[in-house]
Tab-separated table of C-alpha atoms in Angstrom:
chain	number	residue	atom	x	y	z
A	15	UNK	CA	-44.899	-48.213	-26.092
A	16	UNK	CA	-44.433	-46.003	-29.424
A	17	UNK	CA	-41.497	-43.760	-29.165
A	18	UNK	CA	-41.796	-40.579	-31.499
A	19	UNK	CA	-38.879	-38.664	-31.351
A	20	UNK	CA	-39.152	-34.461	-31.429
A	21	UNK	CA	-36.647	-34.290	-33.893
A	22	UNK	CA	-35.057	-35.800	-37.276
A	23	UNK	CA	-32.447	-38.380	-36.959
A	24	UNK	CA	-29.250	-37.787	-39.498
A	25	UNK	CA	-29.956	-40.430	-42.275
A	26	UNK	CA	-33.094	-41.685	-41.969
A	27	UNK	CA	-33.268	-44.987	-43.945
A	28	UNK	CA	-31.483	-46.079	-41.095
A	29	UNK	CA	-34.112	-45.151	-38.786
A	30	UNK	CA	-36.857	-46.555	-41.256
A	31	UNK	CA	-40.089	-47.215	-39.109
A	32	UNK	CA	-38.253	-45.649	-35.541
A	33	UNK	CA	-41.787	-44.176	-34.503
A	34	UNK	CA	-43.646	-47.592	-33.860
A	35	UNK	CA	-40.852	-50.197	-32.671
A	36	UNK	CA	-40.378	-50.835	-29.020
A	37	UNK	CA	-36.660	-49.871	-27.810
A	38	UNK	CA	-35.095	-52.145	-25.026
A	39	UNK	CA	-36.332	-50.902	-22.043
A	40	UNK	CA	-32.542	-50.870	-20.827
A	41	UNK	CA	-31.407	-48.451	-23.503
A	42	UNK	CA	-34.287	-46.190	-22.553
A	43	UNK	CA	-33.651	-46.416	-19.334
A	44	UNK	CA	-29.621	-45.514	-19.853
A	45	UNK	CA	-30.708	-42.455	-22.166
A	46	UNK	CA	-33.308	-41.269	-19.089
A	47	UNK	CA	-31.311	-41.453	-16.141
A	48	UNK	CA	-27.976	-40.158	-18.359
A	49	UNK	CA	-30.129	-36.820	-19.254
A	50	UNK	CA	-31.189	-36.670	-16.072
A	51	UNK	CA	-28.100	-36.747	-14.417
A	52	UNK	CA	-26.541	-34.308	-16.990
A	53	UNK	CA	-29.326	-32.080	-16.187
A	54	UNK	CA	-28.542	-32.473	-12.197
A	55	UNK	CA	-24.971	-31.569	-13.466
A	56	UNK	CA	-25.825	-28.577	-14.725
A	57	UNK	CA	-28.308	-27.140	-12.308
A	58	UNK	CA	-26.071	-27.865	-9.674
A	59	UNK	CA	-23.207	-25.958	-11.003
A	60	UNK	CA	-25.675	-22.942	-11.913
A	61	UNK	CA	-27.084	-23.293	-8.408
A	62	UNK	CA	-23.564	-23.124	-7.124
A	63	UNK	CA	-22.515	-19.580	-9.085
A	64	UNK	CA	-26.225	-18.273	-8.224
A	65	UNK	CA	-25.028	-18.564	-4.442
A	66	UNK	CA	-21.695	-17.495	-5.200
A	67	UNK	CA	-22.455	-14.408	-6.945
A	68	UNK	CA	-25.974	-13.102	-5.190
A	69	UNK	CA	-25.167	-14.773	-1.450
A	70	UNK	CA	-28.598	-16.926	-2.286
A	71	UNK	CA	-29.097	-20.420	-3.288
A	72	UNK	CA	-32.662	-19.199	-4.635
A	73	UNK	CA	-31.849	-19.446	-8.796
A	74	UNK	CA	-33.285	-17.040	-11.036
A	75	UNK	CA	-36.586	-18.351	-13.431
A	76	UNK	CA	-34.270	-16.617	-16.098
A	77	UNK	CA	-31.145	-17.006	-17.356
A	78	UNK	CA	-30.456	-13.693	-17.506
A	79	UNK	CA	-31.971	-10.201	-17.775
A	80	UNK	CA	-32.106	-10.010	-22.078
A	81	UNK	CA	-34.158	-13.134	-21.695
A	82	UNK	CA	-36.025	-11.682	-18.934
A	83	UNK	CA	-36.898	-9.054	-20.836
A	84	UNK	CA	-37.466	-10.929	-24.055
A	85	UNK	CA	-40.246	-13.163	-22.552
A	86	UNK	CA	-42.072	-10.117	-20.882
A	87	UNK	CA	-42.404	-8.034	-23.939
A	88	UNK	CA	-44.082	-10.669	-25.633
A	89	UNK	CA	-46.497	-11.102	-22.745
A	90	UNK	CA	-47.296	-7.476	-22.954
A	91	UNK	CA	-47.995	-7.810	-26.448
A	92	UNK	CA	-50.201	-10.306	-26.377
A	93	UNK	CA	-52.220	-8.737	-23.559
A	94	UNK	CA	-53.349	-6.206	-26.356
A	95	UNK	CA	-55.502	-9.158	-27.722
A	96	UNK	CA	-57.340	-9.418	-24.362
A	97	UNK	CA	-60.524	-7.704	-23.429
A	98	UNK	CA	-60.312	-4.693	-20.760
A	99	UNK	CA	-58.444	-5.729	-17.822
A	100	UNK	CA	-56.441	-5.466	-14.742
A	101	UNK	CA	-53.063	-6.652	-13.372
A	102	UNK	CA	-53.054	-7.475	-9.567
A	103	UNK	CA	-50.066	-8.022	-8.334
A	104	UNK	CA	-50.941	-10.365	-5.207
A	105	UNK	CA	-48.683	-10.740	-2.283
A	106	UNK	CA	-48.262	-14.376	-0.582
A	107	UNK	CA	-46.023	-14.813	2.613
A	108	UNK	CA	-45.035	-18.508	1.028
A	109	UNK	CA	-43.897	-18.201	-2.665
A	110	UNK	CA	-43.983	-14.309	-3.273
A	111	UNK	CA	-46.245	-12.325	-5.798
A	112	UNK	CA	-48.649	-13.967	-7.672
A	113	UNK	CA	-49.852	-11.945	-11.088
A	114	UNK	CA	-53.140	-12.291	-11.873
A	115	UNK	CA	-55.211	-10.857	-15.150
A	116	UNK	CA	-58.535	-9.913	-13.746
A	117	UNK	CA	-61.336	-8.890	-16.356
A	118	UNK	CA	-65.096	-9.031	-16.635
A	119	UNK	CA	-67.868	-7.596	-14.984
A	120	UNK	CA	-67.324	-6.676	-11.099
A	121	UNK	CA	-70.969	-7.998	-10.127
A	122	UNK	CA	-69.811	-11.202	-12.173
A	123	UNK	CA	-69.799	-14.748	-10.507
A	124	UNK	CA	-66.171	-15.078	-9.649
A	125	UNK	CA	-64.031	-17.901	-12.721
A	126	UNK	CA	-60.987	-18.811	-11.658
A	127	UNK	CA	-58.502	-19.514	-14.641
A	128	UNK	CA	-55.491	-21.475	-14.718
A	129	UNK	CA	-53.313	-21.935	-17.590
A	130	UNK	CA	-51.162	-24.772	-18.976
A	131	UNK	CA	-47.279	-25.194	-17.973
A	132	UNK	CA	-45.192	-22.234	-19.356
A	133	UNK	CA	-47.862	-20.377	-20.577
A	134	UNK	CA	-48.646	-17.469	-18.545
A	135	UNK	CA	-52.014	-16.537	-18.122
A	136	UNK	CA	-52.639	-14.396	-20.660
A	137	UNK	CA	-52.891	-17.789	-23.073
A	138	UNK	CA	-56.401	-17.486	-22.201
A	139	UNK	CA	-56.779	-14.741	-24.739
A	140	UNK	CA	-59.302	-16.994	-27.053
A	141	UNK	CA	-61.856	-17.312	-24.261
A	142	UNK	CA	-62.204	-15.012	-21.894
A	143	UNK	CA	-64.284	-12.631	-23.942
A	144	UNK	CA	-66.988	-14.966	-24.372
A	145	UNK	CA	-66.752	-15.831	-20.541
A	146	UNK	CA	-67.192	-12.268	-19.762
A	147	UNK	CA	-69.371	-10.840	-21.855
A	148	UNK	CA	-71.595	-13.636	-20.852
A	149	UNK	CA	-71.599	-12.084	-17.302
A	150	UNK	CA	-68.453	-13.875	-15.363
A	151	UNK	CA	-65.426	-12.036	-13.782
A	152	UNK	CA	-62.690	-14.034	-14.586
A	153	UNK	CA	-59.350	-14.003	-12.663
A	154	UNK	CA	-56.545	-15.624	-15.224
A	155	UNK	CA	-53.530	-16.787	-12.643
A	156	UNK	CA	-49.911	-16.944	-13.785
A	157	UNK	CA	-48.399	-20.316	-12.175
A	158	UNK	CA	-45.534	-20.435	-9.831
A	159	UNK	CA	-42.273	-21.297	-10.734
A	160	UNK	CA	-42.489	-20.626	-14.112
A	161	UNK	CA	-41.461	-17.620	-16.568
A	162	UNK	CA	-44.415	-14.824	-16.493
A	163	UNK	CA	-45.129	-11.583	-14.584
A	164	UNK	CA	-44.904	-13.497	-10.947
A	165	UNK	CA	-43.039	-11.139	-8.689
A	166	UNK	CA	-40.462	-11.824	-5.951
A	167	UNK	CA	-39.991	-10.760	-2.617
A	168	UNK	CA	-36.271	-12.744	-2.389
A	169	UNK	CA	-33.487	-11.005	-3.882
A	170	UNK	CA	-34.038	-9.291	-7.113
A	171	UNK	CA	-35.303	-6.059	-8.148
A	172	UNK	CA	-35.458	-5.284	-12.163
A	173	UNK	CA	-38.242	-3.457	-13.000
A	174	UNK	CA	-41.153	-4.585	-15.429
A	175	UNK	CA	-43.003	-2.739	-17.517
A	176	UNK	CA	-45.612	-1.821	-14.701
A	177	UNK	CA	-42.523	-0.307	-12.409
A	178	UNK	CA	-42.714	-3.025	-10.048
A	179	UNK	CA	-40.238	-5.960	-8.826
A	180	UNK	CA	-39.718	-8.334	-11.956
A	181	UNK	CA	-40.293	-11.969	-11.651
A	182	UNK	CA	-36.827	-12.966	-11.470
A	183	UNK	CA	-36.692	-15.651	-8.851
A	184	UNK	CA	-37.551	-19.157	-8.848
A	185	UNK	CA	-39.435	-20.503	-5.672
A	186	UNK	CA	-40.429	-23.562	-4.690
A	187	UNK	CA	-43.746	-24.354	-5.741
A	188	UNK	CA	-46.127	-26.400	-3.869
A	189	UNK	CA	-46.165	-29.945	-4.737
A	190	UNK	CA	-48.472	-32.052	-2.892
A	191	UNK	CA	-52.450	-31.712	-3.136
A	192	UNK	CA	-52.863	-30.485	0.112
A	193	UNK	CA	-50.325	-27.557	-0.720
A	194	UNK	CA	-51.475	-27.418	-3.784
A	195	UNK	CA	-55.113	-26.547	-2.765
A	196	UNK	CA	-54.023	-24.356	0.380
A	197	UNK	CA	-52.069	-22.304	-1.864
A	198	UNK	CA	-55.005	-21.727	-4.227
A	199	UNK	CA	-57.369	-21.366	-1.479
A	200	UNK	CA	-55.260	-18.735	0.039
A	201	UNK	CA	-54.918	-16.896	-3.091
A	202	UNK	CA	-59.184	-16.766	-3.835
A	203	UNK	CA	-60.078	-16.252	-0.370
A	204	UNK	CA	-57.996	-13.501	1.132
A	205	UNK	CA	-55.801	-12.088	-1.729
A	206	UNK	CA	-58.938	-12.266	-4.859
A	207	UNK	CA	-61.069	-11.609	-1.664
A	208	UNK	CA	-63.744	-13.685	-2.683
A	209	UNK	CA	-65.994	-14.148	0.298
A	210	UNK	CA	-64.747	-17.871	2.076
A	211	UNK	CA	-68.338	-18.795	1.812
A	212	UNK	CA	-68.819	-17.930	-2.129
A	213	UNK	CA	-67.657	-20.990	-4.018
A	214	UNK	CA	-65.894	-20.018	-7.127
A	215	UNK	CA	-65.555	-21.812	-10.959
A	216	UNK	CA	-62.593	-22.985	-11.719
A	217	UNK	CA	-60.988	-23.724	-15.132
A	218	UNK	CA	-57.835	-25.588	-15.590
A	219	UNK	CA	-56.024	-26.220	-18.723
A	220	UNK	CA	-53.193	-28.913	-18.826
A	221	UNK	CA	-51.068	-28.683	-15.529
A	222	UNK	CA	-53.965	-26.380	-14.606
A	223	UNK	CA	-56.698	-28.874	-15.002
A	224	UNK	CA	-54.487	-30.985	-12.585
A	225	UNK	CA	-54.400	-28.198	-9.462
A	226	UNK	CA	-58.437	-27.559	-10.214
A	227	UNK	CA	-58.560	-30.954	-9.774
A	228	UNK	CA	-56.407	-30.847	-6.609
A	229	UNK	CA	-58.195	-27.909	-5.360
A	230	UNK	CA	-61.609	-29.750	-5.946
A	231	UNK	CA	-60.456	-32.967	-4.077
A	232	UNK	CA	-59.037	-30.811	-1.192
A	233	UNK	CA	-60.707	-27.709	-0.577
A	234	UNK	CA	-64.566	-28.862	-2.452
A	235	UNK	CA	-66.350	-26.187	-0.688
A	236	UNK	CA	-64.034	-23.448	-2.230
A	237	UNK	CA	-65.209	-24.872	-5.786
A	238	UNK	CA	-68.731	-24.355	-7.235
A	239	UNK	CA	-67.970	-25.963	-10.303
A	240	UNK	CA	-65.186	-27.581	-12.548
A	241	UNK	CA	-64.234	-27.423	-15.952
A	242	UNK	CA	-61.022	-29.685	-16.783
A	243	UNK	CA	-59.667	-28.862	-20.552
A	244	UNK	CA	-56.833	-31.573	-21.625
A	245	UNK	CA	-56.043	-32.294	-17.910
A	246	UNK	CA	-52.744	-33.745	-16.408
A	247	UNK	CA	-53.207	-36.362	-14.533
A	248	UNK	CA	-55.672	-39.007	-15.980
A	249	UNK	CA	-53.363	-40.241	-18.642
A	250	UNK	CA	-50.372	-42.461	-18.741
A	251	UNK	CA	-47.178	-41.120	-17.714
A	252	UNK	CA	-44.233	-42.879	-19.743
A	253	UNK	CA	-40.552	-42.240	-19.915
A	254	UNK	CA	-41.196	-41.066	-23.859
A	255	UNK	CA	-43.016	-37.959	-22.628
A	256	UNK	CA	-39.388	-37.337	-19.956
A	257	UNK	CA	-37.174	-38.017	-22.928
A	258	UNK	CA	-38.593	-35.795	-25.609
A	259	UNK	CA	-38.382	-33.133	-22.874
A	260	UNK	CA	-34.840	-33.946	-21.660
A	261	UNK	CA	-33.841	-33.989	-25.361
A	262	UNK	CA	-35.494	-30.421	-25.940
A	263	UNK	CA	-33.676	-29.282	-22.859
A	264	UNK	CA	-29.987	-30.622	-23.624
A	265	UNK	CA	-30.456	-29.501	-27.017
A	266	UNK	CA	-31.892	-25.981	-26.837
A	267	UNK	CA	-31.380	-25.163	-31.041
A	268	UNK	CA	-34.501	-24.031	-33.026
A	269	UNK	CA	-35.137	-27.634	-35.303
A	270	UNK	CA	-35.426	-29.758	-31.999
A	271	UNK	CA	-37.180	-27.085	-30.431
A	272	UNK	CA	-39.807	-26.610	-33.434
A	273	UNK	CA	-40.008	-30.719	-33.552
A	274	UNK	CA	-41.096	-30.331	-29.475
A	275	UNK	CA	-43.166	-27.717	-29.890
A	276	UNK	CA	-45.041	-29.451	-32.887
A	277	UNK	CA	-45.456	-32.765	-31.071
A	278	UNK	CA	-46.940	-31.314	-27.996
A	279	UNK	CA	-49.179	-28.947	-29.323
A	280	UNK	CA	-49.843	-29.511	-33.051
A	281	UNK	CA	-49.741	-28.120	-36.316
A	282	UNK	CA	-52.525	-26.011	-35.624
A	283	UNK	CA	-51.442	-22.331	-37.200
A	284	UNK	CA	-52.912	-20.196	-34.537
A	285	UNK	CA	-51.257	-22.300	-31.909
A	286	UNK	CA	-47.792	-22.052	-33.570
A	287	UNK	CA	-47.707	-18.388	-34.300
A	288	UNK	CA	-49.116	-17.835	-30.997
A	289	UNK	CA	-46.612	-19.904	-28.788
A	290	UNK	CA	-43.668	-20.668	-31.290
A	291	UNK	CA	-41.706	-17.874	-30.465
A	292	UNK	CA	-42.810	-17.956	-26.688
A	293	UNK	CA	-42.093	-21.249	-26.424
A	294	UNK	CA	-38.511	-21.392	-27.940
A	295	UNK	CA	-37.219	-18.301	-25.475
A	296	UNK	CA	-38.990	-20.211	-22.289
A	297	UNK	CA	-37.450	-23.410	-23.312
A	298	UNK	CA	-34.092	-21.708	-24.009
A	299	UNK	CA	-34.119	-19.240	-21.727
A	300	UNK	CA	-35.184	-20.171	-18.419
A	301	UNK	CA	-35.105	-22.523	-15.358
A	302	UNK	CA	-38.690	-23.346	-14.877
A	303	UNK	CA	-39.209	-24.733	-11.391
A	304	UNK	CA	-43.378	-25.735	-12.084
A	305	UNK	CA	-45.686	-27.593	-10.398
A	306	UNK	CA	-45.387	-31.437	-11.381
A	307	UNK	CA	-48.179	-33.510	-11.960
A	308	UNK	CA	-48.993	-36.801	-10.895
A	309	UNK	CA	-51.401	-39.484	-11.335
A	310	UNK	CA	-54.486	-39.322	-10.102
A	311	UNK	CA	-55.809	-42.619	-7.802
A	312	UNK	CA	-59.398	-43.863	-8.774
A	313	UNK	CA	-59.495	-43.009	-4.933
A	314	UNK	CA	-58.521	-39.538	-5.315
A	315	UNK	CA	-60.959	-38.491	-8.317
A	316	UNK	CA	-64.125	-40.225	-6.297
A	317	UNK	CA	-63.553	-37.355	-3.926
A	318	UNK	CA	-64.238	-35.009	-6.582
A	319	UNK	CA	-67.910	-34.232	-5.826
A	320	UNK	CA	-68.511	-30.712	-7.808
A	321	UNK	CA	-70.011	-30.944	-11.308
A	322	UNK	CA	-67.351	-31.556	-13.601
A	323	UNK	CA	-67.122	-30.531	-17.488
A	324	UNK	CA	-63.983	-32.182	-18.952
A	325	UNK	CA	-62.553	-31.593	-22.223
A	326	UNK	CA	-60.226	-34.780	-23.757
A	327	UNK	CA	-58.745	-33.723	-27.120
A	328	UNK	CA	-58.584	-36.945	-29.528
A	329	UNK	CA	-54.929	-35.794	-30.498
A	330	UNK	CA	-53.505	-34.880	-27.367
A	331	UNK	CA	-49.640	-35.937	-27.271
A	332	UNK	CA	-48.913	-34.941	-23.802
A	333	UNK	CA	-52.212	-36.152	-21.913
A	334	UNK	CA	-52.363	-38.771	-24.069
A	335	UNK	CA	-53.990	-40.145	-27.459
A	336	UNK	CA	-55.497	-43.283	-25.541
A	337	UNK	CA	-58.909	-41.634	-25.409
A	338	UNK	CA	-60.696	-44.278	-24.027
A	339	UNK	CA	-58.428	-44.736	-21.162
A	340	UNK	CA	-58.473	-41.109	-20.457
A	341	UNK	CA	-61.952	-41.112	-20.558
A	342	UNK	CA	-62.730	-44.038	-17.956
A	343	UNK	CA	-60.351	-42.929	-15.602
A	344	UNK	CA	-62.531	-38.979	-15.334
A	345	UNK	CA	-65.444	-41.088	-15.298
A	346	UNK	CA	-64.462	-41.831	-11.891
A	347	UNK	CA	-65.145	-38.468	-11.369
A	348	UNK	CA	-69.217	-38.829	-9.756
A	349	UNK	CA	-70.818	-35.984	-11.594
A	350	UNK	CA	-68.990	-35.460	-14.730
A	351	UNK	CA	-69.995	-34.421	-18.211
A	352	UNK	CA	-66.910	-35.804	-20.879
A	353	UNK	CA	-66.827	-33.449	-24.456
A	354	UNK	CA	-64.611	-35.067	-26.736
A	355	UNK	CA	-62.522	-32.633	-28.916
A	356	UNK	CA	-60.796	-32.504	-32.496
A	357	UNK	CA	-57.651	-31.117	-31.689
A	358	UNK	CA	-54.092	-31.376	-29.473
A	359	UNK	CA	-53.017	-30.502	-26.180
A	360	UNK	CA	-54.680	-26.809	-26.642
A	361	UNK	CA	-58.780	-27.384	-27.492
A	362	UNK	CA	-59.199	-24.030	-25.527
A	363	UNK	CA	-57.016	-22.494	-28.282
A	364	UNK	CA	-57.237	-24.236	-31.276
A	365	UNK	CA	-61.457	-24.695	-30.957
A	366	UNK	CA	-62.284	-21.623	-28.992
A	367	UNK	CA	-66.293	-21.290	-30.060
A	368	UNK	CA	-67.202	-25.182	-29.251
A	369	UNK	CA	-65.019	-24.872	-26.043
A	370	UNK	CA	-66.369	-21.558	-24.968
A	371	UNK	CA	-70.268	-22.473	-25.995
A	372	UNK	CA	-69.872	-25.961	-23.777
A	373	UNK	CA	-68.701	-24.127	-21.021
A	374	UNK	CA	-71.456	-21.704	-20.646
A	375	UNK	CA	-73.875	-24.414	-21.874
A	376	UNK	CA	-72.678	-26.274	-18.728
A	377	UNK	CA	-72.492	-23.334	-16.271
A	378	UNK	CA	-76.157	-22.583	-17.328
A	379	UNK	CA	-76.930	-26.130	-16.727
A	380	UNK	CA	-78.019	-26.663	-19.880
């Protein structure tokens, strides 16, 4: 196992050729379950003042109402990049308002989009265009748990810039498949109100490609078809990926945050002006409480039975640059169509024309 690390070491001859030796499995185990338990330390303690001072153990997403505001100003911002389009504010009786960008034709077959872990939904900005002009109405979701314009109906009520009840709150997501794809059907069927009998598209990037694939394994009648771009979930998980986060998370300061950043999405320049500054307040600033991924069983993806586009980027830290083992493991996956990318973690962003062509190509069934 290689073990890049998201940040320079002090004196680096030292360090000479750190990136492709094998550390003792003990050490990395000591530096993973010491992070870990600092970062139960600290939750717990925040947890604790969180009760103490708002009579709720429910923590807030933010660390406090400048960051808050921070984060939401640049999602308004980059909202002025999108096509025309509406915010619904949806309200679920499990894990409270749901935000969702909705844009494209009305008479459009219904898309489903949802984005990659600490994104926010408008991060779709590069494709939705081309999806609607071509016809589709797409619904771009924000994901629970994490720092965007999801709404709660706990505790708090700051006002956002559309003079409703801020996303303050962190809830607990849902975390198995079956909640997973209840959650999502709930959320097409009677809050998008899509007919139950329509199926839908759906479009998953990263974390997102994982609950489309949930969804699709669960609740196949709800999906028409499935597009997968640099999903979580057919790779290998390995402590690396858990330590380069823990380390970004212990040591919020801009060079180990710009080292993350660049090893999990790349040096593409539209990526890093787009997310750089997003990325350091989200990482800084809040207490993300996101879906987590898991592995997907060759059992599990045989269920899959919609026909599947999937989209495996040849330089994709967090998935995974073991292409080949990527690839056989969506190949288990019974009616699935692999496109092989040049880019990271982000093929949606960084190659928006091939991504967006293929997708219509393969709606069109061409």
């Amino acid at each position: 196992m290689s073990f890049p690390l998201p940040f320079q070491l002090p004196f680096p001859h030292l360090y000479a050729g750190i990136e492709t030796v094998r550390p003792p499995m003990p050490v990395l185990f000591t530096i993973v379950t010491v992070g870990l338990l600092v970062l139960w330390a600290r939750n717990s303690i925040l947890a604790k003042k969180n009760y103490q001072h708002k009579s709720s153990s429910v923590s807030s997403v933010f660390k406090s109402k400048a960051y808050h505001d921070k984060i939401l100003a640049i999602y308004k911002q980059k909202l002025s990049e999108w096509p025309t389009h509406t915010s619904r504010y949806l309200q679920t009786q499990t894990y409270g308002t749901i935000h969702v960008l909705v844009s494209g034709p009305e008479t459009g077959n219904p898309m489903i989009l949802i984005p990659a872990c600490g994104l926010g939904a408008w991060s779709w900005w590069r494709n939705v265009g081309a999806w609607n002009e071509a016809g589709y109405r797409t619904y771009a979701i924000d994901n629970v748990g994490e720092a965007n314009r999801n709404r709660s109906n706990v505790h708090n009520h700051d006002d956002d810039d559309s003079g409703g009840v801020a996303s303050t709150t962190v809830v607990v997501p849902p975390q198995t498949g079956t909640e997973i794809a209840e959650f999502y059907e709930d959320v097409i069927v009677h809050h998008l109100g899509i007919p139950e009998e329509e199926p839908v598209i759906v479009v998953g990037a990263s974390i997102g490609g994982y609950i489309a694939t949930q969804l699709a394994i669960h609740k196949p009648r709800r999906v028409d078809k499935l597009v997968l771009i640099g999903p979580m979930g057919f790779g290998i998980s390995t402590a690396k990926i858990i330590l380069i986060m823990i380390c970004s998370m212990l040591f919020p300061i801009r060079w180990v945050q710009d080292r993350t950043l660049q090893w999990a999405f790349g040096n593409d320049p539209v990526v890093v002006e787009a997310f750089s500054e997003w990325f350091r307040l989200v990482m800084t600033g809040t207490r993300p409480n996101p879906i987590v991924p898991h592995s997907f069983s060759d059992d599990d993806l045989k269920k899959v039975t919609v026909s599947t586009l999937a989209f495996v980027a040849q330089y994709d830290s967090i998935v995974g640059r073991n292409v080949p083992h990527v690839m056989s493991r969506l190949k288990h996956i019974r009616n699935v169509q692999i496109q092989t990318v040049q880019s990271g973690h982000l093929p949606a962003i960084e190659c928006p024309t091939q991504v967006n062509q293929q997708v219509l190509n393969f709606l069109r069934g061409e």
